[in-house]
PDB file of C-alpha atoms in Angstrom:
ATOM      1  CA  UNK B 359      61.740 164.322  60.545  1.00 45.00           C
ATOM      2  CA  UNK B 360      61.366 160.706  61.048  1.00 53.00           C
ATOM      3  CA  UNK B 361      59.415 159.580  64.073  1.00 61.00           C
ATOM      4  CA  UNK B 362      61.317 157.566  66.700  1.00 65.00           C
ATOM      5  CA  UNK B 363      60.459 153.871  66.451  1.00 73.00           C
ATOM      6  CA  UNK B 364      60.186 151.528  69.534  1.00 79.00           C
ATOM      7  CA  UNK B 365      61.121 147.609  68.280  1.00 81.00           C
ATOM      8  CA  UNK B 366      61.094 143.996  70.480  1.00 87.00           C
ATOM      9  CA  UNK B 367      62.161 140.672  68.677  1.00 87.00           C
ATOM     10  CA  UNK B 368      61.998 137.859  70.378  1.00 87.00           C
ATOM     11  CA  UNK B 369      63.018 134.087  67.902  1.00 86.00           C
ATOM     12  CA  UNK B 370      64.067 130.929  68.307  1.00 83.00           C
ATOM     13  CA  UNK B 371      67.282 130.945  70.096  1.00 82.00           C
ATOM     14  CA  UNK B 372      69.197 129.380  67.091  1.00 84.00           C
ATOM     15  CA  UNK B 373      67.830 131.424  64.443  1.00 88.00           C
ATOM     16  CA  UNK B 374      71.066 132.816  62.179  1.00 91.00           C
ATOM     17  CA  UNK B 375      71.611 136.211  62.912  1.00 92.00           C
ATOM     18  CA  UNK B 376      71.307 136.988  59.353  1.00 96.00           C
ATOM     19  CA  UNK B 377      67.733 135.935  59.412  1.00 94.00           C
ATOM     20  CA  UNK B 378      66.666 138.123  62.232  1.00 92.00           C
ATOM     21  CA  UNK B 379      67.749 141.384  60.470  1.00 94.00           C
ATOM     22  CA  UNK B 380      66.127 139.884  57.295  1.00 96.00           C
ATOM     23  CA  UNK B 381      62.878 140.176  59.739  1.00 95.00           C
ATOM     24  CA  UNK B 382      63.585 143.411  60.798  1.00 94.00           C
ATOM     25  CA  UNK B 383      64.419 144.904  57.940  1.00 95.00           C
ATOM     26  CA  UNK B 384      61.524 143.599  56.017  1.00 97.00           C
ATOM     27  CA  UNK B 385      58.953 144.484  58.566  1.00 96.00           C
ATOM     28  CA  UNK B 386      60.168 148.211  58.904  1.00 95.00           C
ATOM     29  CA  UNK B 387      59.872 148.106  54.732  1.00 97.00           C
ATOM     30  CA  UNK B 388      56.618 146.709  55.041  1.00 97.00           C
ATOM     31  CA  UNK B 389      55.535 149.216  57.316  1.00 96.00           C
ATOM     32  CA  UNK B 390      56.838 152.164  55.027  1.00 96.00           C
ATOM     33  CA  UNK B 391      55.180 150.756  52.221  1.00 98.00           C
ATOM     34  CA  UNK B 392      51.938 149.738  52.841  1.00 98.00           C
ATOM     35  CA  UNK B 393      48.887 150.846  54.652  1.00 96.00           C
ATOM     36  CA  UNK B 394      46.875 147.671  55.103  1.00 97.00           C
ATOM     37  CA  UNK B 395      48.056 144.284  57.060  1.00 96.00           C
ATOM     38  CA  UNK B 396      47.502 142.272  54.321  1.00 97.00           C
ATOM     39  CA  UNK B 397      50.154 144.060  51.890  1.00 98.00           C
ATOM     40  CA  UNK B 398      52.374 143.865  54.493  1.00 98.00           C
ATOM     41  CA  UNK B 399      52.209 140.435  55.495  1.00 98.00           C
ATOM     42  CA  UNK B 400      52.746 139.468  52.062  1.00 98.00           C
ATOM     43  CA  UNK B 401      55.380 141.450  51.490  1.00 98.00           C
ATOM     44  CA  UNK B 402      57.099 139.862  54.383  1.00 98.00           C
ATOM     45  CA  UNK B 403      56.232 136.406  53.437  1.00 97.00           C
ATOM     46  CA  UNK B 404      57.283 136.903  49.786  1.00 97.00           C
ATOM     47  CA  UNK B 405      60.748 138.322  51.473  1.00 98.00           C
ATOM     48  CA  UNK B 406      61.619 135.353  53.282  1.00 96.00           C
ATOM     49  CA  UNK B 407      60.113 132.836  50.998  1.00 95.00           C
ATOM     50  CA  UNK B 408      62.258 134.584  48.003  1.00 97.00           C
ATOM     51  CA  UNK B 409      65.420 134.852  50.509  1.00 97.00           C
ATOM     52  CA  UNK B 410      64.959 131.352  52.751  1.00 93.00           C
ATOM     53  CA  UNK B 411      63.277 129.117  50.563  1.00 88.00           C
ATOM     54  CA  UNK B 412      59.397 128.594  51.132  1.00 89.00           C
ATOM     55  CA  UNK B 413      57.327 127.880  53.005  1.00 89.00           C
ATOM     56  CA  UNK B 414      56.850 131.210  55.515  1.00 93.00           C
ATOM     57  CA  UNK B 415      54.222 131.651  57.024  1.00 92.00           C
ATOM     58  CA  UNK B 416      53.437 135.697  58.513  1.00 95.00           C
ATOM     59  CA  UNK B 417      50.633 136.903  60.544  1.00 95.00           C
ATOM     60  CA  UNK B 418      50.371 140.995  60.866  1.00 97.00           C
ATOM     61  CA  UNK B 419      48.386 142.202  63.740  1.00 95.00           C
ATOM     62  CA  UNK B 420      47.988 144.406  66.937  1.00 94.00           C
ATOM     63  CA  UNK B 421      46.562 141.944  68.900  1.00 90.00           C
ATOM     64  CA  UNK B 422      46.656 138.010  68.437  1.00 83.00           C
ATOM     65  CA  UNK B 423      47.139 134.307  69.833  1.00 80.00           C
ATOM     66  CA  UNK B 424      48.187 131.528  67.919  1.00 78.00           C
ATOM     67  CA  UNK B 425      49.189 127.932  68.964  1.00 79.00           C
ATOM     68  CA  UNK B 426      51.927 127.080  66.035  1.00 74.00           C
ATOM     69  CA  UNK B 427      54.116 123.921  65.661  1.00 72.00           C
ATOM     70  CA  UNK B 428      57.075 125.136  64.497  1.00 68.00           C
ATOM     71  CA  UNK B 429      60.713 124.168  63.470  1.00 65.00           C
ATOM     72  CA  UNK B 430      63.741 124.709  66.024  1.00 65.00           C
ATOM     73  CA  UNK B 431      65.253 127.538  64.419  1.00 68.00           C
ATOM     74  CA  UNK B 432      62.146 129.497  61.906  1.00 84.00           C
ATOM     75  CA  UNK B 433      60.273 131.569  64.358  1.00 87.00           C
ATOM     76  CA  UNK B 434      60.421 135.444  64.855  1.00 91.00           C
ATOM     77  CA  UNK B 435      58.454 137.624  66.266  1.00 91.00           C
ATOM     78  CA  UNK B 436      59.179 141.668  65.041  1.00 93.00           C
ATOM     79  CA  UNK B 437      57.183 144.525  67.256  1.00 92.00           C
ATOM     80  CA  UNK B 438      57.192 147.508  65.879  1.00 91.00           C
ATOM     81  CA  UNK B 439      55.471 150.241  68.185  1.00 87.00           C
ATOM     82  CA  UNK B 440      52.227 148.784  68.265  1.00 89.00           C
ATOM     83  CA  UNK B 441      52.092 146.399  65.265  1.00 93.00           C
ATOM     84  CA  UNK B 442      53.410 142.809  65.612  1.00 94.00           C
ATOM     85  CA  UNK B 443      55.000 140.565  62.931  1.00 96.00           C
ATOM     86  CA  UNK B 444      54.941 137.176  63.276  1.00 93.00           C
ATOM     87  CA  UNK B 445      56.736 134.802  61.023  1.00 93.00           C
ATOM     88  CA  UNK B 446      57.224 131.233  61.393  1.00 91.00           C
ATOM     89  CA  UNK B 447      57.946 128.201  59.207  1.00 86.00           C
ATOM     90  CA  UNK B 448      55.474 125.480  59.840  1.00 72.00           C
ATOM     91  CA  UNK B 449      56.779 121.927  60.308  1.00 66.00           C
ATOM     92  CA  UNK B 450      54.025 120.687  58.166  1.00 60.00           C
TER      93      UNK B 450
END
């Protein structure tokens, strides 16, 4: 029996809707695949850089901070019971 998952996103408020369930997806794939933050950040990464055209950038954590410029419509954040995915194009 799968375990019930909890879930928050919270992006840009023009991001395409396509693109947040590319996030979501992707994350939840991540999480079913891999057992260390690393994999799964660059599984994420390699996602959206195959599927949006690079450059993403992804951070995988439980707890972090980050002061990011970023463009109007590339940021997502995906939390996924206790793990957070953030992914963000840069403007640089």
């Amino acid at each position: 029996m799968c375990a019930a998952r909890r879930f928050e996103v919270v992006c840009s408020p023009d991001m395409p809707e396509e693109m947040k369930l590319d996030a979501l997806h992707s994350a939840l794939e991540a999480i079913d695949s891999y057992t260390t933050a690393e994999d799964m950040t660059e599984h994420v990464k390699m996602f959206f850089d195959d599927v949006w055209t690079p450059s993403w950038c992804c951070i995988v954590g439980r707890r972090f901070h980050c002061s990011i410029p970023l463009d109007d419509y590339c940021f997502i954040s995906v939390k996924l019971n206790d793990l957070t995915f953030l992914l963000f194009k840069s403007v640089r």
